[in-house]
Structure formats: structure tokens, C-alpha cells
Short mmCIF file of C-alpha atoms and ligand atoms in Angstrom, two decimals:
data_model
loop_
_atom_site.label_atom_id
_atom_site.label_comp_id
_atom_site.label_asym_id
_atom_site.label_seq_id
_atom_site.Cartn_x
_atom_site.Cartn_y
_atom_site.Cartn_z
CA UNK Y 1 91.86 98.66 78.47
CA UNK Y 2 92.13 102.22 79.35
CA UNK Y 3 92.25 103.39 83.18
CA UNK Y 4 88.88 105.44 82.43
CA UNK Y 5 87.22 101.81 82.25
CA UNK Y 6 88.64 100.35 85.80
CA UNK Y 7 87.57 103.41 87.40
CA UNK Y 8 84.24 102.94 86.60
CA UNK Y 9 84.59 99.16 87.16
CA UNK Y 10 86.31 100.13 90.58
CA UNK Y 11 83.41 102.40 91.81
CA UNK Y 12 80.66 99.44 91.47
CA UNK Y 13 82.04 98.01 93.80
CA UNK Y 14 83.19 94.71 92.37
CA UNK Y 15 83.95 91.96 95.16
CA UNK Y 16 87.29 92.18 93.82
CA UNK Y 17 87.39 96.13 94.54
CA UNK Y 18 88.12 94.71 98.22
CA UNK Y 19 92.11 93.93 97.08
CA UNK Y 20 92.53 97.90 96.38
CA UNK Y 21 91.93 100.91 98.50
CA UNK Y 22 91.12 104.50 97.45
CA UNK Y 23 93.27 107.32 99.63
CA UNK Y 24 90.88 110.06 100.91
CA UNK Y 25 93.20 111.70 103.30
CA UNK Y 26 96.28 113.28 102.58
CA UNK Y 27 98.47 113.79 105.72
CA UNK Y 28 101.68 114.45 105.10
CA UNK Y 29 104.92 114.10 102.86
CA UNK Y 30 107.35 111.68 104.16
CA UNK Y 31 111.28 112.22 103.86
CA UNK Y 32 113.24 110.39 101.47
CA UNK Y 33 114.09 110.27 97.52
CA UNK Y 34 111.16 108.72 96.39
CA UNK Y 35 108.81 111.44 97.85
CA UNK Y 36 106.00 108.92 99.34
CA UNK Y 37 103.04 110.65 101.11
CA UNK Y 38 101.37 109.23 104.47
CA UNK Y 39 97.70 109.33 103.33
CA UNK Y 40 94.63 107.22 104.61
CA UNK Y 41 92.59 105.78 102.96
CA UNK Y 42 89.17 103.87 102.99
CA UNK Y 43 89.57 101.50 105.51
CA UNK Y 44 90.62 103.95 108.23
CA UNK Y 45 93.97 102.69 108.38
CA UNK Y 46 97.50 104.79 107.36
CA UNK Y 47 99.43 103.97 104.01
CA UNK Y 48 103.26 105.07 103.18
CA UNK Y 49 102.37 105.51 99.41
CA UNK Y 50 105.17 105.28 96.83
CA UNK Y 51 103.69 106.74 93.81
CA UNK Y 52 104.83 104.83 90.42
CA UNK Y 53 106.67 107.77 88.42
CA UNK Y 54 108.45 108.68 91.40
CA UNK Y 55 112.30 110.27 91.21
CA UNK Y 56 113.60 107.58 92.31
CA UNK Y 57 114.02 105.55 88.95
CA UNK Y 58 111.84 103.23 86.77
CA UNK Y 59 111.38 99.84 88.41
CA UNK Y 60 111.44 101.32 92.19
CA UNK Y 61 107.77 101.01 92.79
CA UNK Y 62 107.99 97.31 91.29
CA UNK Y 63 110.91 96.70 93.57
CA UNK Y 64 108.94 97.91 96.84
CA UNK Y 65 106.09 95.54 96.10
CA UNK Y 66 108.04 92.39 94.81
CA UNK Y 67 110.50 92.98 98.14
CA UNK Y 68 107.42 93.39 100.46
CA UNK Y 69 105.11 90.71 99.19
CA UNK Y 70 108.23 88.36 98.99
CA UNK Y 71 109.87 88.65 102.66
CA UNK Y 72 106.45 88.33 103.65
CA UNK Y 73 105.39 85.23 102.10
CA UNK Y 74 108.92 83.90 103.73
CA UNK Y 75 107.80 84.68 106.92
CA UNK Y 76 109.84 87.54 107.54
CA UNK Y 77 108.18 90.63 109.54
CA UNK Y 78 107.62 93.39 106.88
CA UNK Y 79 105.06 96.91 106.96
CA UNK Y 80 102.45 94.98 104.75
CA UNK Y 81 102.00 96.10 101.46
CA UNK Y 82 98.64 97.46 99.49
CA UNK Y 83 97.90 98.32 96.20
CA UNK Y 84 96.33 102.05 96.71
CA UNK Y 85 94.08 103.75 94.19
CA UNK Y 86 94.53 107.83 93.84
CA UNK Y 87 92.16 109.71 91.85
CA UNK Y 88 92.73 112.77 90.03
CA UNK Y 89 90.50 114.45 92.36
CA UNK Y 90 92.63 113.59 95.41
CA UNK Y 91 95.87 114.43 93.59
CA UNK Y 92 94.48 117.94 92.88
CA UNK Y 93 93.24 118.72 96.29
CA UNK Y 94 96.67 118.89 97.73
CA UNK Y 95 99.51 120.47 95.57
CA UNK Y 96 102.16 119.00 97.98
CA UNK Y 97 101.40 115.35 96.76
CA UNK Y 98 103.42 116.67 93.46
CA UNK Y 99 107.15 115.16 92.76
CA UNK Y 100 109.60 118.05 93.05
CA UNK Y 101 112.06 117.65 90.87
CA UNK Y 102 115.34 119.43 89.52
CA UNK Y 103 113.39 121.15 86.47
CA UNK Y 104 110.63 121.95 88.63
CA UNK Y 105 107.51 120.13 90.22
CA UNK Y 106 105.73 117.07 88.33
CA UNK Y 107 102.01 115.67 88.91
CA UNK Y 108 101.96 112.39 89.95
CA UNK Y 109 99.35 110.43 87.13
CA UNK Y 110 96.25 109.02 88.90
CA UNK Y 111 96.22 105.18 89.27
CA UNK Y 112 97.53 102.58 91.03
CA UNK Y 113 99.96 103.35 93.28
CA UNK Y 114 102.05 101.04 95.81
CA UNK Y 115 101.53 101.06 99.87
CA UNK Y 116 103.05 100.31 102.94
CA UNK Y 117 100.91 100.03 105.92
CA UNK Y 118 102.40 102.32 107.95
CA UNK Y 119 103.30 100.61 111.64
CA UNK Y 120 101.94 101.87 114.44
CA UNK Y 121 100.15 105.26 114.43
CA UNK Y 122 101.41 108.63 112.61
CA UNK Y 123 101.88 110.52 115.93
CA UNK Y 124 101.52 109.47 119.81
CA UNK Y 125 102.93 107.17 121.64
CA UNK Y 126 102.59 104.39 118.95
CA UNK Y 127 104.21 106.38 116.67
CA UNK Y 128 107.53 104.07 114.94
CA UNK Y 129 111.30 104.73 115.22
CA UNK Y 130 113.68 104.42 113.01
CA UNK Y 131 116.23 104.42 115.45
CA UNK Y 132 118.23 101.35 116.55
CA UNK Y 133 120.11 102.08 119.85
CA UNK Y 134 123.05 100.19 120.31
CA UNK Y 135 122.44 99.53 124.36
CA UNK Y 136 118.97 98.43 123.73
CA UNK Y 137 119.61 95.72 120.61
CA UNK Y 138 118.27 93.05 123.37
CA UNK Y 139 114.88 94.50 123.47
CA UNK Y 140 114.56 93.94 119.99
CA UNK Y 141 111.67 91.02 120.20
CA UNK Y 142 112.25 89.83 116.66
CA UNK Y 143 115.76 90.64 116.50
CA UNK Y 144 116.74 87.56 114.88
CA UNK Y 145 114.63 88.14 111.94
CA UNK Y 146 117.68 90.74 110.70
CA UNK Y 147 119.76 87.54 109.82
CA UNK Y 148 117.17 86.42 107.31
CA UNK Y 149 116.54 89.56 105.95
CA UNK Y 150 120.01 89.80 105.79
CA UNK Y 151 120.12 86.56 103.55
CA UNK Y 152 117.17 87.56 101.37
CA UNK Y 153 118.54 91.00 100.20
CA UNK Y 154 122.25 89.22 99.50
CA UNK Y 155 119.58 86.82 97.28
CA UNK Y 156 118.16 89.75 95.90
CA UNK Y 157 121.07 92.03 95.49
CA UNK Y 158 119.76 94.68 97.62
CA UNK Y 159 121.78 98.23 96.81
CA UNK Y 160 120.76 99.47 99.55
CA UNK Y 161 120.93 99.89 103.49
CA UNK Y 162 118.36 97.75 104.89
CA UNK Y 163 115.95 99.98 106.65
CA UNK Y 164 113.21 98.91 109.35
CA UNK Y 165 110.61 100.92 112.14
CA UNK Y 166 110.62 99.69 115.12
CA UNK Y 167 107.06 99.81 117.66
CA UNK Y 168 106.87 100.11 120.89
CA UNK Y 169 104.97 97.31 122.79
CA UNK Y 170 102.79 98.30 125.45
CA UNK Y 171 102.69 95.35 127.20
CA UNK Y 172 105.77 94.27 127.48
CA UNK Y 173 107.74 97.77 126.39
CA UNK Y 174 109.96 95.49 123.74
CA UNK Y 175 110.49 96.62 120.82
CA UNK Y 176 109.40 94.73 117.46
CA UNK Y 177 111.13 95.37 113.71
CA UNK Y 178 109.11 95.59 110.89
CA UNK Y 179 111.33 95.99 107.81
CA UNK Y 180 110.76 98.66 105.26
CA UNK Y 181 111.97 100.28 101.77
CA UNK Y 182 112.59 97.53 99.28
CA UNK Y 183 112.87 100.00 96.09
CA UNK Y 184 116.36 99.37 96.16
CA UNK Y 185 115.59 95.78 95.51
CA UNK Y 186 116.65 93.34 92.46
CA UNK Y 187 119.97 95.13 91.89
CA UNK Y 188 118.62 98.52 92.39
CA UNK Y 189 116.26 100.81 89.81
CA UNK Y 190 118.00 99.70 86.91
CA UNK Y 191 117.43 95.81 87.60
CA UNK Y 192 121.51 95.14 87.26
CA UNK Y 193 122.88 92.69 89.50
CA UNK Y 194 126.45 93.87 90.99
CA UNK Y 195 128.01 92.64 93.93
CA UNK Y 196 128.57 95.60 97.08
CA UNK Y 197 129.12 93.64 99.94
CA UNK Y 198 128.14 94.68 103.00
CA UNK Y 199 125.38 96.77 100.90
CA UNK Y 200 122.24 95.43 101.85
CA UNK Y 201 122.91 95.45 106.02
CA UNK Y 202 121.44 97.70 108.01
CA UNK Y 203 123.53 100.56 109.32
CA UNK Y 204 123.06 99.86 112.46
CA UNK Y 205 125.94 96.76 112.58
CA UNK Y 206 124.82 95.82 116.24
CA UNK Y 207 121.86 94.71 115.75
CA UNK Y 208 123.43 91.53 113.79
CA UNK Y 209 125.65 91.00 117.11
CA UNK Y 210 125.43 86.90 118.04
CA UNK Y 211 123.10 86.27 115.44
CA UNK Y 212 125.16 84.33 113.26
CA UNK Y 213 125.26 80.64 113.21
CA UNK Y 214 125.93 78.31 110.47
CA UNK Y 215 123.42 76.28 110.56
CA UNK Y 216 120.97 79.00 111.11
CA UNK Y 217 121.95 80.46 107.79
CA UNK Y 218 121.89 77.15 106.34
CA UNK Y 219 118.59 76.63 107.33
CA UNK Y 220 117.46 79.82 106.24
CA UNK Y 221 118.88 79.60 102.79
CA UNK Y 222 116.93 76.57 102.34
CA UNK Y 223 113.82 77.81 103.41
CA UNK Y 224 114.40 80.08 100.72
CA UNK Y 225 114.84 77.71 98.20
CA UNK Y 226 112.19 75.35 99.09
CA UNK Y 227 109.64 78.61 99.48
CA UNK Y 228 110.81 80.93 96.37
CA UNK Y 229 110.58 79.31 93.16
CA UNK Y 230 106.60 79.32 94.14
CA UNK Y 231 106.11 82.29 94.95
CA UNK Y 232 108.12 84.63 92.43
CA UNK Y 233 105.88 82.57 90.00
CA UNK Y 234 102.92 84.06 91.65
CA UNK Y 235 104.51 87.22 92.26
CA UNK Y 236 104.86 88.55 89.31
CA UNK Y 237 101.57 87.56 88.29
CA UNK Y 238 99.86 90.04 90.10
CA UNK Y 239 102.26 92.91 89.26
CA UNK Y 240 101.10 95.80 87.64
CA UNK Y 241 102.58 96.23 84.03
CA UNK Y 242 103.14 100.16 84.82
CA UNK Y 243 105.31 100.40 87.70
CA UNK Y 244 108.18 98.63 85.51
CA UNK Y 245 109.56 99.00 82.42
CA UNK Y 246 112.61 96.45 82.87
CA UNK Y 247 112.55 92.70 81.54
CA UNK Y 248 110.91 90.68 84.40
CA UNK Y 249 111.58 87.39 82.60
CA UNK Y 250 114.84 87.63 82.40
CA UNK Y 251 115.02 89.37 86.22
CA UNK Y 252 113.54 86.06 87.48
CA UNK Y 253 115.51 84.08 85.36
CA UNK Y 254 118.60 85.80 87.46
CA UNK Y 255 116.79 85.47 91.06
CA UNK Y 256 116.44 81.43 90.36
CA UNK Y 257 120.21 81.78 89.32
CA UNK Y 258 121.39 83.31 92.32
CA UNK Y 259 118.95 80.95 94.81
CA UNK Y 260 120.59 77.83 93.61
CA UNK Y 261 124.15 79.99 94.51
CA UNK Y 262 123.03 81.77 97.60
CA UNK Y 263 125.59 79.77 99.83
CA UNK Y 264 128.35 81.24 98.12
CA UNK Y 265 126.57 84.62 97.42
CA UNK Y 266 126.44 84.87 101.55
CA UNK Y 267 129.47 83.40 102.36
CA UNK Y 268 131.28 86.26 99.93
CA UNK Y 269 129.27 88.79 100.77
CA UNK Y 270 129.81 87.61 105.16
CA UNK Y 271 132.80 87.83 104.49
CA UNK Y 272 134.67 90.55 102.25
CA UNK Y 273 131.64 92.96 104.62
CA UNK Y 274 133.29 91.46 107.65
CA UNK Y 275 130.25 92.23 109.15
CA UNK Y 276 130.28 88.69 110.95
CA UNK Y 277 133.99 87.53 110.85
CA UNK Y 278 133.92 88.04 114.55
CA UNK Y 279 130.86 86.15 115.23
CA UNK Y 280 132.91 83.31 113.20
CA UNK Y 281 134.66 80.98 115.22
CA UNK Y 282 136.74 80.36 111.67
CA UNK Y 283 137.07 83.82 111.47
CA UNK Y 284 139.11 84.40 108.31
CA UNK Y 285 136.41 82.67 106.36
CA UNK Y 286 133.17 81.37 106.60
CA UNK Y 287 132.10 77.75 106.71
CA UNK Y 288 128.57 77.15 105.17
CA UNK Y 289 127.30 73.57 105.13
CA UNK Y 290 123.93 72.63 103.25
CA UNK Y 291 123.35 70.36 106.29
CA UNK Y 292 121.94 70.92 109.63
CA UNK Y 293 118.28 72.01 108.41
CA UNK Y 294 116.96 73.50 111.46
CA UNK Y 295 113.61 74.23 111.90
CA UNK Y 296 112.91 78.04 111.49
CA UNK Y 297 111.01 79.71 114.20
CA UNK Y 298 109.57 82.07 110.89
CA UNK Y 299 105.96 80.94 110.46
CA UNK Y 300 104.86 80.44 106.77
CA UNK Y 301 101.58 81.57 107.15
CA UNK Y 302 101.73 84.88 105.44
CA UNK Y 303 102.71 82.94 102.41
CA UNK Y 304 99.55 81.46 102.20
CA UNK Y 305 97.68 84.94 102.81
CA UNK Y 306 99.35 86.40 99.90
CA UNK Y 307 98.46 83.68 97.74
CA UNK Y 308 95.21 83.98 98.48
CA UNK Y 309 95.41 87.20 97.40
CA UNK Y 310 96.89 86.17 94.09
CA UNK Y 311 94.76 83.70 93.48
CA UNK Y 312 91.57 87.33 94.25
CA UNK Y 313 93.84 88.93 91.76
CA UNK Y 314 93.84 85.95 89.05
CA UNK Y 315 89.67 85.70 89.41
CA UNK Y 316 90.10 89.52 88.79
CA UNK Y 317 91.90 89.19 85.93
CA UNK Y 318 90.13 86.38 83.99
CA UNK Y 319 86.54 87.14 85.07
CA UNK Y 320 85.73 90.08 83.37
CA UNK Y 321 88.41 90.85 80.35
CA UNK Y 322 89.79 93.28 83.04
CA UNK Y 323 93.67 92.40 82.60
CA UNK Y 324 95.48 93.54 85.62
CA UNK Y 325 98.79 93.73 84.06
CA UNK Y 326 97.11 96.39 81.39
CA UNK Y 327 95.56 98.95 83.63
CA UNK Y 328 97.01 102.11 83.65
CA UNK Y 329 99.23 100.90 80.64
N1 ATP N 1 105.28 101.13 106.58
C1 ATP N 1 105.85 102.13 107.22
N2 ATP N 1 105.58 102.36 108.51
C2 ATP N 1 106.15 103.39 109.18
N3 ATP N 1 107.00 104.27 108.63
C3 ATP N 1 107.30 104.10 107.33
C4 ATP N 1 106.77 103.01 106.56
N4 ATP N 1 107.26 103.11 105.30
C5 ATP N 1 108.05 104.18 105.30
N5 ATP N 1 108.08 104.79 106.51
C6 ATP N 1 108.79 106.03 106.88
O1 ATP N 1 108.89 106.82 105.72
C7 ATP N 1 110.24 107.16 105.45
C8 ATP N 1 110.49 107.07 103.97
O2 ATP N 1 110.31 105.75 103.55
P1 ATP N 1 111.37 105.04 102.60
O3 ATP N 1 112.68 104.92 103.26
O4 ATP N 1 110.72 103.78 102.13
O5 ATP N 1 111.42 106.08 101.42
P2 ATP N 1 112.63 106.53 100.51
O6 ATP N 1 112.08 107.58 99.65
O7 ATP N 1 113.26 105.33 99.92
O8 ATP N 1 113.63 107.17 101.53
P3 ATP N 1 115.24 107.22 101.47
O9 ATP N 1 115.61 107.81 100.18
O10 ATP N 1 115.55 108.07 102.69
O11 ATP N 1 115.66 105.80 101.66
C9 ATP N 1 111.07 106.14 106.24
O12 ATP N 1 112.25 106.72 106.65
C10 ATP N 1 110.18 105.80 107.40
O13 ATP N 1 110.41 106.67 108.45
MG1 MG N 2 114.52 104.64 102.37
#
């Protein structure tokens, strides 16, 4: 199935057309390694686009949509993600879209790309922050939510700093975190597990002050395992075969490994971090027990939105010899 074919199938406008969206505004070129553009696209709204074939190494773009979809469906608050469609014609209507690279600048290839909805509004008042001020952690609505994104990217061996954007409410003037940048994901580009403790928190180490609790982490590392064995089997269902080129068997098969392991994957990292020693009344080390299931204040709703949208993207597939996982391959 050649990419020609689902363009043409794309512009008659299939019902399942409605689970992709065509950019038809470039805005702007965001900072960072993998060179994502803020572009909007046909339903009004503004997407942080990470275009597969990006610098930033082969499975990033895999990572970013896997990471997204999956704290999602937990219930965690993450920039929702969208599978954006860029034409040739929109790549070549703004020369700044290209990668620019060390041997000079590359064209992105038309196609499929990945998208964060970007929170809030690109400039204004409602435009996001990255910043995380240290007096104002308590203003934080959601601030609690850091802890079990905390747990998720020990689970899946985040290499990176977490990032988030924080909005502005104009109600209330809290703030509310929205978590961002999963390309770093799954052990990184490469899809290698290595342990970095302390890797995956956010740089901002206030923002985890009083949060930890044992039985809070208890009860969200079962959360996780009652909620993830379901939905990495949906998952990667609906991932598309070019914004990978590692084994994805074999990357699940590790995933499942480390979620029957995650209490002693957290209490390690927790600890040689030290991140939340002083939390600790043990201090020296932490005490996890598998008891004390609390129940989370994360609603599980979004899990059922996204498979609902796997379950768009299965008709997809089946209906009309269109695989998914082939386009753009
Ligand atoms: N959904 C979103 N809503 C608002 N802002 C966003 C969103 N996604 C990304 N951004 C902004 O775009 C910037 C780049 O995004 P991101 O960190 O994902 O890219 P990156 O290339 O990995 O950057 P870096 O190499 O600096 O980590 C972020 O610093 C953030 O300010
Ligand atoms: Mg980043």
C-alpha cells in the first residue's frame, strides 16, 4: 500500500478520516532537538508536531505517541496526542519546516506525523509555562499527578527529565500540569533499558515535596498493573509501522517484565536519586508494601476514550485492505 493510495483515500473523506487531521497553518518552529513545528490544522485547534525522521533518533516519534496515549489511558494529565497528516504541498510552502542538521538542512517526507495538542493558546494570556517556581508549587492544582508520572517513567525507563506546561486558570488563577515530551521514552531512541536513577524526574525537585507516601505509590503501581497489560496490547496496535524501526515485540515483552518488578524498580530508583529519602520517615531506605490499595483520585476515563479510538483505528484497518501499520512504509 503506497502513501499515494491513503491520500486519495484520505481526501474522500472516509468516516475514519475523522481520527487524522491535515496541518494548514504553519506558525512557528518550536525549540528543542527534535525540531517540532506549532502548526494548526483543520479543526482550528494548535498541534506541537514531531515529524517522524526527526534528529532526534529512530524510535522518538514512536516513543512520544506510546508515552502520550499510555499516561493518558492511566489517567494521568498529558497534552493529548493526534496523529497529523502533512502534505507535500504544506511542507513546501514554508522552508523553515525543514530538519537542520550538521551536513546541512533535510526535508521532512510527507505523511503521518505525531501531535501534541498544544495547551492553552500560542500567545496571550493563555499562553503555557514551562516554568515551575519553587514558592508557588502549592498552586499547582494537579500537583500530585507528578508522583505517578514519576512511577510510570521509572516503569518505562524514561532517559529523560520529565517535562510538563503548566496553564493558567482563570477562574481560580491555579495552575494545572499537563505533562509533555515522551520521545525519551522506553529506554530512550535506541529502545535499551538502563537504569539512571533520578533520570526521569523533573528538574524542578520541589514540585515532588510531601508527595510521597507508601501507600500512595503502592496504590499507584497497582493501578498500573491492573490497567497496562490492556492497553499496551491495544497500543501498539494502532502504531504506525514508520515512526519505528526497533523490535516492538520484544520492547513489550520488557515493559510486562519491568511492571511485574516496578516495586523494586521505584524503590531503587527513590532511593539511590534520593529524591524522596527526606520525605521517608525510614529514610535510609524505602519501605514499599503491595498492601494498602488506596483508591486513586486519577479517573480512568481517558482509557476508555483511547480505546475507542483503537477500536476507529481497527474498523480502519480491516474495512477496506487499508493496513494502518503499512502506510507510509
Ligand atoms: N502540547 C504542548 N503544549 C504546549 N507546549 C508544548 C507542547 N508540546 C511541546 N511544547 C513546547 O515545545 C517545546 C519543545 O517540545 P519538546 O520538549 O517535546 O521537544 P524536544 O525537541 O524534545 O525538546 P528538548 O530537546 O528541549 O527536550 C517544549 O519546551 C514546550 O515549550
Ligand atoms: Mg523536550
Amino acid at each position: 500500500m503506497s502513501f499515494v493510495e491513503f491520500d486519495s483515500f484520505y481526501k474522500e473523506e472516509h468516516p475514519c478520516s475523522t481520527v487524522f487531521l491535515s496541518a494548514n497553518k504553519y506558525i512557528r518552529k518550536m525549540k528543542g532537538g527534535s525540531q517540532s513545528i506549532l502548526v494548526q490544522c483543520d479543526d482550528d485547534r494548535f498541534y506541537v508536531v514531531k515529524m517522524a525522521g526527526n534528529p532526534q533518533g529512530p524510535n522518538v516519534v514512536a516513543n512520544e505517541f506510546l508515552g502520550s496515549v499510555i499516561a493518558g489511558a492511566v489517567g494521568l494529565p498529558v497534552a493529548e496526542s493526534m496523529v497529523i497528516h502533512l502534505s507535500d504541498h504544506f511542507i513546501d510552502s514554508e522552508p523553515d519546516i525543514w530538519f537542520e542538521l550538521p551536513s546541512g538542512r533535510k526535508r521532512p517526507d510527507a505523511g503521518l506525523h505525531f501531535g501534541s495538542l498544544l495547551v492553552g493558546q500560542p500567545s496571550g494570556p493563555q499562553r503555557p509555562s514551562e516554568y515551575i517556581s519553587p514558592s508557588r508549587i502549592n498552586s499547582i492544582a494537579n500537583r500530585d499527578a507528578f508522583l505517578g508520572m514519576y512511577i510510570l517513567d521509572v516503569w518505562a525507563n524514561h532517559q529523560d527529565n520529565r517535562q510538563a506546561v503548566l496553564l493558567r486558570r482563570s477562574d481560580d488563577n491555579a495552575q494545572e500540569a499537563f505533562f509533555i515530551d515522551h520521545g525519551h521514552m522506553f529506554g530512550g531512541p535506541d529502545w535499551n533499558f538502563r537504569e539512571r536513577p533520578g533520570a526521569a524526574l523533573h528538574l524542578e525537585s520541589s514540585v515532588y515535596s510531601e508527595l510521597w507516601h507508601d501507600e500512595v505509590v503502592s496504590s499507584w503501581i497497582s493501578h498500573f498493573r491492573t490497567v497496562l497489560p490492556e492497553v499496551l496490547s491495544w497500543v501498539t496496535s494502532i502504531l504506525p509501522a514508520r515512526w519505528y524501526n526497533g523490535d516492538l515485540r520484544s520492547l513489550m515483552e520488557g515493559l510486562i517484565h519491568r511492571l511485574s518488578n516496578l516495586t523494586e524498580l521505584v524503590q531503587k530508583d527513590a532511593t539511590r536519586s534520593r529524591q524522596f529519602a527526606y520525605q521517608n520517615s525510614e529514610n535510609d531506605a524505602l519501605r514499599l508494601s503491595d498492601s494498602g490499595i488506596h483508591k486513586l483520585r486519577t479517573p480512568d476515563t481517558r482509557s476508555a476514550f483511547y480505546r475507542d479510538l483503537a477500536v476507529s483505528y481497527a474498523k480502519f484497518i480491516h474495512s477496506d485492505r487499508v493496513c494502518f501499520a503499512k502506510l507510509g512504509s
